[in-house]
Coordinates of C-alpha atoms in Angstrom, one line a residue:
Chain A
X614 CA 115.8 89.1 114.1
X615 CA 119.3 90.5 113.6
X616 CA 120.6 92.1 110.5
X617 CA 124.4 92.4 110.3
X618 CA 126.3 93.8 107.4
X619 CA 130.0 93.2 107.3
X620 CA 132.5 95.1 105.2
X621 CA 130.1 95.5 102.3
X622 CA 131.4 96.7 98.9
X623 CA 129.0 97.5 96.0
X624 CA 129.7 98.8 92.5
X625 CA 127.7 100.6 89.9
X626 CA 129.7 99.6 86.8
X627 CA 133.2 100.7 87.7
X628 CA 132.2 103.2 90.3
X629 CA 132.3 101.9 93.9
X630 CA 129.2 103.2 95.7
X631 CA 129.7 101.3 99.0
X632 CA 133.2 101.1 100.2
X633 CA 133.3 98.7 103.1
X634 CA 130.3 99.5 105.2
X635 CA 129.4 97.5 108.4
X636 CA 126.2 98.1 110.2
X637 CA 124.0 96.2 112.6
X638 CA 120.3 96.3 113.2
X639 CA 118.9 94.6 116.3
X640 CA 115.5 93.2 117.0
X641 CA 113.0 96.0 117.8
X642 CA 115.2 98.9 116.8
X643 CA 114.7 101.8 114.5
X644 CA 118.1 102.3 112.9
X645 CA 118.6 105.2 110.5
X646 CA 121.1 105.9 107.9
X647 CA 121.6 109.6 107.3
X648 CA 123.8 111.4 104.9
X649 CA 123.9 113.6 101.8
X650 CA 122.9 112.6 98.3
X651 CA 125.3 110.1 96.8
X652 CA 126.4 108.8 100.2
X653 CA 125.2 105.4 99.4
X654 CA 122.1 105.2 101.5
X655 CA 119.7 104.0 98.8
X656 CA 122.3 101.6 97.5
X657 CA 122.6 100.0 100.9
X658 CA 118.8 99.3 101.0
X659 CA 118.8 98.0 97.4
X660 CA 121.7 95.7 98.2
X661 CA 120.0 94.4 101.4
X662 CA 116.9 93.6 99.3
X663 CA 119.0 91.9 96.6
X664 CA 118.5 94.4 93.8
X665 CA 122.2 95.2 93.6
X666 CA 124.9 92.4 93.6
X667 CA 127.4 92.3 96.5
X668 CA 131.0 92.7 95.3
X669 CA 132.4 91.6 98.6
X670 CA 131.4 91.4 102.2
X671 CA 128.5 89.7 103.9
X672 CA 124.8 90.4 104.7
X673 CA 124.0 88.2 107.7
X674 CA 120.3 87.8 108.5
X675 CA 119.8 85.9 111.7
X676 CA 123.4 84.8 111.3
X677 CA 123.0 83.4 107.8
X678 CA 124.7 85.0 104.9
X679 CA 122.0 85.9 102.4
X680 CA 124.1 87.9 100.0
X681 CA 123.6 85.3 97.3
X682 CA 119.9 84.8 97.8
X683 CA 117.9 86.2 94.8
X684 CA 115.9 89.3 95.4
X685 CA 112.4 87.7 95.1
X686 CA 113.3 85.2 97.8
X687 CA 114.5 87.8 100.4
X688 CA 111.0 89.1 101.0
X689 CA 110.1 85.5 102.1
X690 CA 112.9 85.6 104.6
X691 CA 111.3 88.6 106.3
X692 CA 112.9 91.6 104.6
X693 CA 110.5 94.0 102.8
X694 CA 111.1 97.4 101.5
X695 CA 109.1 100.6 100.6
X696 CA 111.5 101.8 97.9
X697 CA 112.7 105.2 97.0
X698 CA 110.1 107.0 94.9
X699 CA 107.5 104.6 96.4
X700 CA 107.3 102.3 93.4
X701 CA 103.5 102.2 93.3
X702 CA 102.1 100.2 90.4
X703 CA 100.3 103.1 88.8
X704 CA 97.8 101.2 86.7
X705 CA 96.7 98.9 89.6
X706 CA 94.2 99.8 92.2
X707 CA 95.2 100.4 95.8
X708 CA 93.8 97.0 96.7
X709 CA 95.7 95.3 94.0
X710 CA 98.9 97.0 95.0
X711 CA 98.4 95.7 98.5
X712 CA 97.5 92.2 97.3
X713 CA 100.7 92.0 95.3
X714 CA 102.6 92.8 98.5
X715 CA 101.6 89.3 99.6
X716 CA 102.6 87.7 96.3
X717 CA 105.3 85.5 97.9
X718 CA 102.9 84.0 100.4
X719 CA 100.1 83.6 97.9
X720 CA 99.1 80.2 99.2
X721 CA 98.0 81.6 102.5
X722 CA 94.8 83.2 101.4
X723 CA 93.4 83.4 104.9
X724 CA 96.0 85.9 105.9
X725 CA 94.9 88.4 103.2
X726 CA 91.8 89.7 104.9
X727 CA 93.5 89.9 108.3
X728 CA 96.5 91.8 106.9
X729 CA 94.4 94.1 104.8
X730 CA 92.5 95.0 107.9
X731 CA 95.7 95.8 109.8
X732 CA 97.0 98.0 107.0
X733 CA 93.6 99.8 106.7
X734 CA 93.5 100.4 110.4
X735 CA 97.0 102.0 110.2
X736 CA 96.1 103.9 107.1
X737 CA 92.3 104.5 106.9
X738 CA 92.8 106.6 103.9
X739 CA 93.8 103.6 101.9
X740 CA 90.6 101.9 102.6
X741 CA 88.6 104.8 101.3
X742 CA 90.8 104.7 98.1
X743 CA 90.8 100.9 97.7
X744 CA 89.4 100.9 94.2
X745 CA 91.2 103.9 92.9
X746 CA 94.3 103.5 90.6
X747 CA 97.6 103.8 92.5
X748 CA 98.8 106.4 90.1
X749 CA 96.0 108.8 91.0
X750 CA 96.9 109.0 94.7
X751 CA 98.7 112.0 96.2
X752 CA 102.3 111.8 97.2
X753 CA 101.4 111.2 100.9
X754 CA 98.8 108.5 100.0
X755 CA 101.3 106.8 97.7
X756 CA 103.8 106.7 100.6
X757 CA 101.2 105.2 102.9
X758 CA 100.5 102.6 100.2
X759 CA 104.2 101.8 99.7
X760 CA 104.5 101.2 103.5
X761 CA 101.2 99.3 103.7
X762 CA 102.2 97.1 100.8
X763 CA 105.5 96.3 102.4
X764 CA 103.7 95.4 105.6
X765 CA 101.5 92.9 103.8
X766 CA 104.5 90.6 103.6
X767 CA 104.6 90.5 107.5
X768 CA 108.3 91.6 107.5
X769 CA 110.7 91.0 110.4
X770 CA 112.6 94.0 109.2
X771 CA 111.1 96.9 107.2
X772 CA 113.4 99.0 105.0
X773 CA 112.1 102.5 104.3
X774 CA 113.8 104.6 101.7
X775 CA 113.2 108.3 102.1
X776 CA 109.6 108.1 103.2
X777 CA 109.4 111.9 103.7
X778 CA 110.6 112.8 100.3
X779 CA 108.4 115.4 98.6
X780 CA 105.8 115.5 101.3
X781 CA 104.2 118.4 103.0
X782 CA 105.3 119.0 106.7
X783 CA 102.0 117.7 108.1
X784 CA 102.2 114.6 106.1
X785 CA 105.8 114.1 107.1
X786 CA 104.9 114.2 110.8
X787 CA 102.1 111.8 110.1
X788 CA 104.3 109.3 108.3
X789 CA 106.9 109.4 111.1
X790 CA 104.3 108.9 113.8
X791 CA 103.1 105.8 111.9
X792 CA 106.7 104.5 111.6
X793 CA 107.0 104.7 115.3
X794 CA 103.6 102.9 115.7
X795 CA 104.7 100.1 113.4
X796 CA 107.9 99.8 115.4
X797 CA 105.9 99.6 118.6
X798 CA 104.1 96.5 117.3
X799 CA 107.5 94.7 117.1
X800 CA 108.7 95.3 113.5
X801 CA 112.3 96.3 113.3
X802 CA 113.0 99.3 110.9
X803 CA 115.9 100.4 108.9
X804 CA 115.2 103.9 107.8
X805 CA 117.1 105.9 105.2
X806 CA 116.4 109.7 105.4
X807 CA 117.6 113.0 104.2
X808 CA 115.3 114.6 106.8
X809 CA 117.8 113.9 109.5
X810 CA 116.0 115.9 112.2
X811 CA 112.9 113.7 112.0
X812 CA 114.8 110.5 111.5
X813 CA 117.1 111.1 114.5
X814 CA 114.1 112.0 116.7
X815 CA 112.4 108.7 115.9
X816 CA 115.4 106.3 115.7
X817 CA 117.2 104.5 118.4
X818 CA 120.6 104.4 116.7
X819 CA 122.0 106.1 113.6
X820 CA 124.9 105.8 111.1
X821 CA 126.2 108.8 109.2
X822 CA 127.2 107.9 105.7
X823 CA 129.6 109.9 103.5
X824 CA 130.6 108.8 100.0
X825 CA 130.3 105.1 100.7
X826 CA 131.7 105.1 104.2
X827 CA 130.3 105.1 107.7
X828 CA 131.8 108.2 109.3
X829 CA 129.9 108.1 112.6
X830 CA 127.8 105.7 114.5
X831 CA 126.0 106.6 117.7
X832 CA 122.7 106.7 119.6
X833 CA 120.3 108.9 117.7
X834 CA 119.7 111.2 120.6
X835 CA 123.5 111.8 120.9
X836 CA 123.7 112.7 117.2
X837 CA 120.9 115.2 117.6
X838 CA 123.1 117.1 120.0
X839 CA 126.4 116.6 118.1
X840 CA 127.6 120.0 116.8
X841 CA 129.3 118.5 113.7
X842 CA 126.2 116.6 112.7
X843 CA 123.9 119.5 113.4
X844 CA 126.0 121.7 111.2
X845 CA 126.2 119.2 108.4
X846 CA 122.8 117.6 108.3
X847 CA 120.4 119.5 110.5
X848 CA 121.1 123.0 109.2
X849 CA 119.7 126.0 110.8
X850 CA 116.4 124.4 111.5
X851 CA 118.0 122.5 114.3
X852 CA 118.5 125.7 116.3
X853 CA 115.0 125.6 117.7
X854 CA 115.4 122.0 118.8
Chain B
X715 CA 88.0 101.9 42.8
X716 CA 84.6 100.5 43.4
X717 CA 82.7 102.1 46.3
X718 CA 79.3 100.5 45.4
X719 CA 80.6 97.2 46.7
X720 CA 80.7 98.6 50.2
X721 CA 77.0 99.1 50.0
X722 CA 76.0 95.9 48.2
X723 CA 78.5 93.7 50.1
X724 CA 78.4 95.4 53.5
X725 CA 77.5 92.5 55.7
X726 CA 79.8 89.9 54.2
X727 CA 82.6 92.3 54.3
X728 CA 81.9 93.2 57.9
X729 CA 81.7 89.6 59.0
X730 CA 84.8 88.5 57.1
X731 CA 86.7 91.5 58.3
X732 CA 85.7 90.7 61.9
X733 CA 86.9 87.1 61.5
X734 CA 90.2 88.2 60.1
X735 CA 90.4 90.9 62.8
X736 CA 89.8 88.3 65.5
X737 CA 92.7 86.2 64.2
X738 CA 94.9 89.3 64.4
X739 CA 93.7 90.0 67.9
X740 CA 94.9 86.6 69.1
X741 CA 98.3 86.9 67.4
X742 CA 98.8 90.4 68.5
X743 CA 98.3 89.2 72.1
X744 CA 101.6 87.3 71.5
X745 CA 103.4 90.5 70.6
X746 CA 101.7 92.8 73.1
X747 CA 102.0 90.7 76.2
X748 CA 105.7 90.1 75.7
X749 CA 106.3 93.7 74.9
X750 CA 104.4 94.6 78.1
X751 CA 106.8 92.7 80.4
X752 CA 110.1 92.9 78.5
X753 CA 109.8 96.0 76.2
X754 CA 110.9 93.6 73.5
X755 CA 109.3 93.1 70.1
X756 CA 109.3 89.3 69.8
X757 CA 109.8 89.0 66.1
X758 CA 109.8 85.3 66.4
X759 CA 106.0 85.4 67.2
X760 CA 105.3 85.1 63.4
X761 CA 107.1 81.7 63.5
X762 CA 105.3 80.7 66.7
X763 CA 102.1 81.2 64.6
X764 CA 103.7 79.2 61.8
X765 CA 104.5 76.1 64.0
X766 CA 101.0 76.3 65.3
X767 CA 99.5 76.0 61.8
X768 CA 101.7 72.9 61.2
X769 CA 100.5 71.4 64.5
X770 CA 96.9 71.6 63.4
X771 CA 97.7 70.2 59.9
X772 CA 99.9 67.4 61.2
X773 CA 97.4 66.3 63.9
X774 CA 94.5 66.1 61.5
X775 CA 96.5 64.4 58.7
X776 CA 98.9 62.2 60.6
X777 CA 97.3 61.6 63.9
X778 CA 93.7 61.2 62.8
X779 CA 94.6 60.1 59.3
X780 CA 92.4 62.6 57.4
X781 CA 93.2 63.7 53.9
X782 CA 91.8 65.8 51.1
X783 CA 89.3 63.1 50.1
X784 CA 87.9 62.6 53.6
X785 CA 84.3 63.7 54.0
X786 CA 83.7 66.5 56.5
X787 CA 82.9 65.3 60.0
X788 CA 79.8 65.6 62.1
X789 CA 78.6 65.6 65.6
X790 CA 80.8 64.5 68.5
X791 CA 83.6 63.3 66.2
X792 CA 83.9 66.8 64.7
X793 CA 84.0 68.4 68.1
X794 CA 86.8 66.3 69.5
X795 CA 88.8 66.3 66.3
X796 CA 88.7 70.1 66.2
X797 CA 89.3 70.3 69.9
X798 CA 92.4 68.1 69.6
X799 CA 93.7 70.3 66.7
X800 CA 93.1 73.4 68.7
X801 CA 94.8 72.0 71.8
X802 CA 97.8 70.8 69.7
X803 CA 98.3 74.2 68.1
X804 CA 98.0 76.0 71.4
X805 CA 100.4 73.6 73.1
X806 CA 103.0 73.5 70.4
X807 CA 103.0 77.3 70.0
X808 CA 103.0 77.9 73.7
X809 CA 105.9 75.6 74.4
X810 CA 107.8 77.0 71.4
X811 CA 107.3 80.5 72.7
X812 CA 108.6 79.5 76.2
X813 CA 111.6 77.7 74.7
X814 CA 112.4 80.7 72.4
X815 CA 112.5 82.9 75.5
X816 CA 114.8 80.6 77.4
X817 CA 117.2 80.0 74.5
X818 CA 117.2 83.4 72.8
X819 CA 116.4 86.0 75.4
X820 CA 116.9 84.9 79.0
X821 CA 120.7 84.6 78.9
X822 CA 121.0 88.0 77.2
X823 CA 118.8 89.5 79.9
X824 CA 120.9 87.9 82.7
X825 CA 124.0 89.5 81.2
X826 CA 122.3 92.8 81.2
X827 CA 122.8 93.4 77.5
X828 CA 120.7 96.2 75.9
X829 CA 117.5 95.6 74.1
X830 CA 119.1 95.8 70.6
X831 CA 120.9 92.6 71.3
X832 CA 117.6 90.9 72.2
X833 CA 116.0 92.3 69.1
X834 CA 118.7 90.9 66.9
X835 CA 118.3 87.6 68.7
X836 CA 114.6 87.7 68.0
X837 CA 115.2 88.1 64.3
X838 CA 117.8 85.3 64.4
X839 CA 115.5 82.8 66.1
X840 CA 112.8 83.7 63.6
X841 CA 115.1 82.9 60.7
X842 CA 116.2 79.6 62.4
X843 CA 112.6 78.5 62.9
X844 CA 111.5 79.4 59.5
X845 CA 114.5 77.8 57.7
X846 CA 114.2 74.8 59.9
X847 CA 110.6 74.2 58.9
X848 CA 111.5 75.0 55.2
X849 CA 114.1 72.2 55.2
X850 CA 111.8 69.8 57.0
X851 CA 108.9 70.4 54.6
X852 CA 111.1 70.8 51.5
X853 CA 109.4 74.2 51.0
X854 CA 106.2 72.4 50.0
X855 CA 103.0 73.9 51.2
X856 CA 100.7 71.6 53.2
X857 CA 97.0 71.7 53.0
X858 CA 94.7 71.1 55.9
X859 CA 91.9 68.6 55.3
X860 CA 88.4 70.0 55.5
X861 CA 87.0 68.7 58.7
X862 CA 84.3 71.3 59.0
X863 CA 81.7 71.5 56.2
X864 CA 81.7 75.1 55.1
X865 CA 78.0 75.4 55.1
X866 CA 76.0 78.6 55.4
X867 CA 74.1 78.2 58.6
X868 CA 71.9 81.2 58.8
X869 CA 71.2 84.5 57.1
X870 CA 71.4 88.1 58.2
X871 CA 69.0 89.8 55.7
X872 CA 70.2 88.5 52.4
X873 CA 73.6 87.4 53.6
X874 CA 74.6 83.8 54.5
X875 CA 76.9 83.3 57.5
X876 CA 79.4 80.5 57.0
X877 CA 80.0 78.2 59.9
X878 CA 83.9 78.5 59.9
X879 CA 83.7 82.3 60.0
X880 CA 81.4 82.2 63.0
X881 CA 83.6 79.6 64.7
X882 CA 86.6 82.0 64.4
X883 CA 84.7 84.9 65.9
X884 CA 83.1 82.8 68.6
X885 CA 86.3 81.1 69.8
X886 CA 88.6 84.1 69.5
X887 CA 86.2 86.3 71.4
X888 CA 86.0 83.7 74.2
X889 CA 89.8 83.3 74.4
X890 CA 90.3 87.0 74.4
X891 CA 87.8 87.4 77.2
X892 CA 89.5 84.6 79.2
X893 CA 93.0 86.1 78.8
X894 CA 91.7 89.6 79.8
X895 CA 90.0 88.1 82.9
X896 CA 93.1 86.1 83.7
X897 CA 95.4 89.1 83.6
X898 CA 93.1 91.4 85.6
X899 CA 91.9 89.0 88.2
X900 CA 94.4 86.3 89.1
X901 CA 97.5 86.8 91.2
X902 CA 99.7 85.6 88.4
X903 CA 98.0 88.0 86.1
X904 CA 98.5 90.8 88.6
X905 CA 102.2 89.9 88.7
X906 CA 102.4 90.1 84.9
X907 CA 101.0 93.6 85.1
X908 CA 103.3 94.5 88.0
X909 CA 106.4 93.4 86.1
X910 CA 105.2 95.5 83.1
X911 CA 105.0 98.5 85.3
X912 CA 108.3 98.0 87.3
X913 CA 110.6 95.0 87.3
X914 CA 112.5 96.2 90.3
X915 CA 109.5 96.8 92.5
X916 CA 108.0 93.5 91.5
X917 CA 111.1 91.7 92.7
X918 CA 110.7 93.5 96.1
X919 CA 107.2 92.0 96.2
X920 CA 108.7 88.5 95.8
X921 CA 107.8 88.1 92.2
X922 CA 110.1 85.6 90.4
X923 CA 110.8 87.5 87.3
X924 CA 111.8 84.5 85.1
X925 CA 108.7 82.6 86.1
X926 CA 106.4 85.5 85.2
X927 CA 108.2 86.0 81.9
X928 CA 107.8 82.3 81.0
X929 CA 104.1 82.5 81.9
X930 CA 103.7 85.5 79.7
X931 CA 105.4 83.8 76.7
X932 CA 103.2 80.7 77.4
X933 CA 100.0 82.6 77.3
X934 CA 101.0 84.8 74.4
X935 CA 102.2 81.7 72.5
X936 CA 99.0 79.8 73.3
X937 CA 96.8 82.6 71.9
X938 CA 99.0 82.7 68.8
X939 CA 98.6 79.0 68.5
X940 CA 94.8 79.2 68.8
X941 CA 94.9 81.8 66.0
X942 CA 96.9 79.4 63.9
X943 CA 94.2 76.7 64.4
X944 CA 91.5 79.2 63.4
X945 CA 93.4 80.3 60.4
X946 CA 93.8 76.7 59.2
X947 CA 90.1 76.1 59.7
X948 CA 89.3 79.0 57.3
X949 CA 92.3 79.1 54.9
X950 CA 93.2 75.4 54.9
X951 CA 96.8 75.5 54.0
X952 CA 100.2 76.5 55.3
X953 CA 103.9 76.7 54.5
X954 CA 107.1 77.6 56.2
X955 CA 106.7 81.4 55.6
X956 CA 103.0 81.6 56.4
X957 CA 103.8 83.7 59.5
X958 CA 105.6 86.5 57.8
X959 CA 102.7 88.6 56.4
X960 CA 100.2 87.7 59.0
X961 CA 102.7 88.2 61.8
X962 CA 103.5 91.7 60.5
X963 CA 99.8 92.4 60.2
X964 CA 99.2 91.3 63.8
X965 CA 102.2 93.4 64.9
X966 CA 100.7 96.4 63.1
X967 CA 97.4 95.7 64.9
X968 CA 99.3 95.7 68.2
X969 CA 101.0 99.0 67.4
X970 CA 97.7 100.4 66.1
X971 CA 96.0 99.8 69.4
X972 CA 99.0 100.8 71.5
X973 CA 101.5 98.0 72.1
X974 CA 101.7 96.6 75.6
X975 CA 98.0 96.9 76.1
X976 CA 95.5 94.0 75.9
X977 CA 92.5 96.0 75.0
X978 CA 94.5 98.0 72.5
X979 CA 95.4 94.7 70.8
X980 CA 91.7 93.9 70.7
X981 CA 90.6 97.2 69.1
X982 CA 93.7 97.3 66.9
X983 CA 93.2 93.8 65.6
X984 CA 89.5 94.3 64.7
X985 CA 90.2 97.7 63.1
X986 CA 92.9 96.3 61.0
X987 CA 90.9 93.2 59.9
X988 CA 87.9 95.4 58.9
X989 CA 90.2 97.9 57.2
X990 CA 91.9 95.2 55.2
X991 CA 88.7 93.6 54.1
X992 CA 87.1 96.8 53.0
X993 CA 90.2 98.2 51.3
X994 CA 90.5 94.9 49.4
X995 CA 86.9 95.2 48.2
X996 CA 87.2 98.9 47.2
X997 CA 90.8 98.9 45.8
X998 CA 91.3 95.3 44.8
X999 CA 92.8 92.4 46.7
X1000 CA 96.3 93.3 45.5
X1001 CA 96.1 96.3 47.9
X1002 CA 95.5 94.3 51.0
X1003 CA 99.1 94.2 52.2
X1004 CA 99.8 97.7 51.1
X1005 CA 97.0 98.8 53.4
X1006 CA 98.6 97.1 56.3
X1007 CA 102.0 98.7 55.8
X1008 CA 100.4 102.0 55.1
X1009 CA 98.6 101.8 58.4
X1010 CA 101.8 100.9 60.2
X1011 CA 103.7 103.8 58.7
X1012 CA 100.9 106.3 59.4
X1013 CA 100.5 105.1 63.0
X1014 CA 104.2 105.3 63.7
X1015 CA 104.4 108.7 62.1
X1016 CA 101.4 110.4 63.7
X1017 CA 100.3 108.3 66.7
X1018 CA 103.4 106.3 67.9
X1019 CA 101.6 105.4 71.2
X1020 CA 98.8 103.8 69.1
X1021 CA 95.3 105.1 68.5
X1022 CA 94.0 103.8 71.8
X1023 CA 97.2 104.1 73.7
X1024 CA 96.2 107.1 75.9
X1025 CA 92.6 106.2 76.5
X1026 CA 93.3 102.6 77.8
X1027 CA 96.6 103.3 79.5
X1028 CA 95.3 102.1 82.8
X1029 CA 94.6 98.6 81.4
X1030 CA 98.2 98.2 80.3
X1031 CA 99.1 94.5 80.6

């Protein structure tokens, strides 16, 4: 697995949201995109998943340009996403939400039981709530469900958009621990986060985005100690690091 | 006003109201399922009903060669003739619905136009279908041969139940049950529900939006076609504008129950059928349509989410 984005430009109407970004994600890595609101982080993930059209540039997945592949086929290539705001189907049960995560490989029924077990062992809470409507879960449980649902597709690369958003500190720590666990089983992860502290502690490499550009690229551990990054994204909380 | 009729005619009014209500239920599935996935009121659904009625009439007259003088059928021949008419109506209406979507809505959607454009397109395609059939039939109504003897088969108390009325209730109830199961249990049904909740997230799951939308139009159209067959079995005639008033009534039923919601369509359809039948008995049949529109106006004014919109929100298509 190798995801390589070259000189990507993306527009929202007439506004250019991504202004020539190039990033690379290698097999087995956790790569994080950090930056302020409006830097283009979510747009990057949406474009990789095919929800936003590419104006110019390339999205190379294992060397093949997939920028014209329709969104619903990209999950079949091995790219799945737990979107911003989690995107839980509120009127469907937890189990149904997980089942629909396997929609594109619906012919392989035998995998369903096996993959449900995997997700349940990662998130035992989801098993307890299996018959409950997705909309009735807490924020943390919804995030677990969003990640679990994305894993049902057996992704090669997992895109996570702000998994810590709106969660209590305990739950944030829990989610990040699980992200590392998923990565340890061989799934590559591209993580978008505003919680730069946690993201940089977990990731191997990081890109700093500002208004549609990459302004810095480095090993995550180096960025944690970079005074400019600490001042801009880690705030005072980083002092006790 | 004649309230005594409600007491003396209670059972026949109830049964006829239910039969009419069940026809509304099936047609309102056409509106409500499409609304669920596209947030679009498919005004062409009344014409999808209309082509369905012609399918039944044409199959029985031209394919089987029945006419007004033919004796009603019996036994196996009755079953397969009615079955053929039902299938023809469902097929013609279902395919028409799918084609309408591809021709009139899909390209607008691909261009990202707003919903108003699709709404105007819906009205346009409705006029085209209606006028097309008007020209083809020279505005002449067509009657459906009586294949089923309209016998009273058994009594509840002093009231005879007619076989065609029971057929309507029986078939419509089965079809509704099947659609409800399909949407809640099958993977395609789950995809339809997923799209109705979030198009974007559905794509992330690998759901092919166009295919799910076509399936929705097909199922909604088939149910509307089944309603057309049942309507012909009871009312035995049709013309190019037959869909107008019944389509509006079914749309009202869908809004009454909370549009976008299968069980809402069920409750809305039955309520409206009963209301119409009783209102016609109390106030006179000339008030039938007035009742429908009055209900539509009142629901939109006071309960825009429908009477059952809140309670059955979770079962949204």
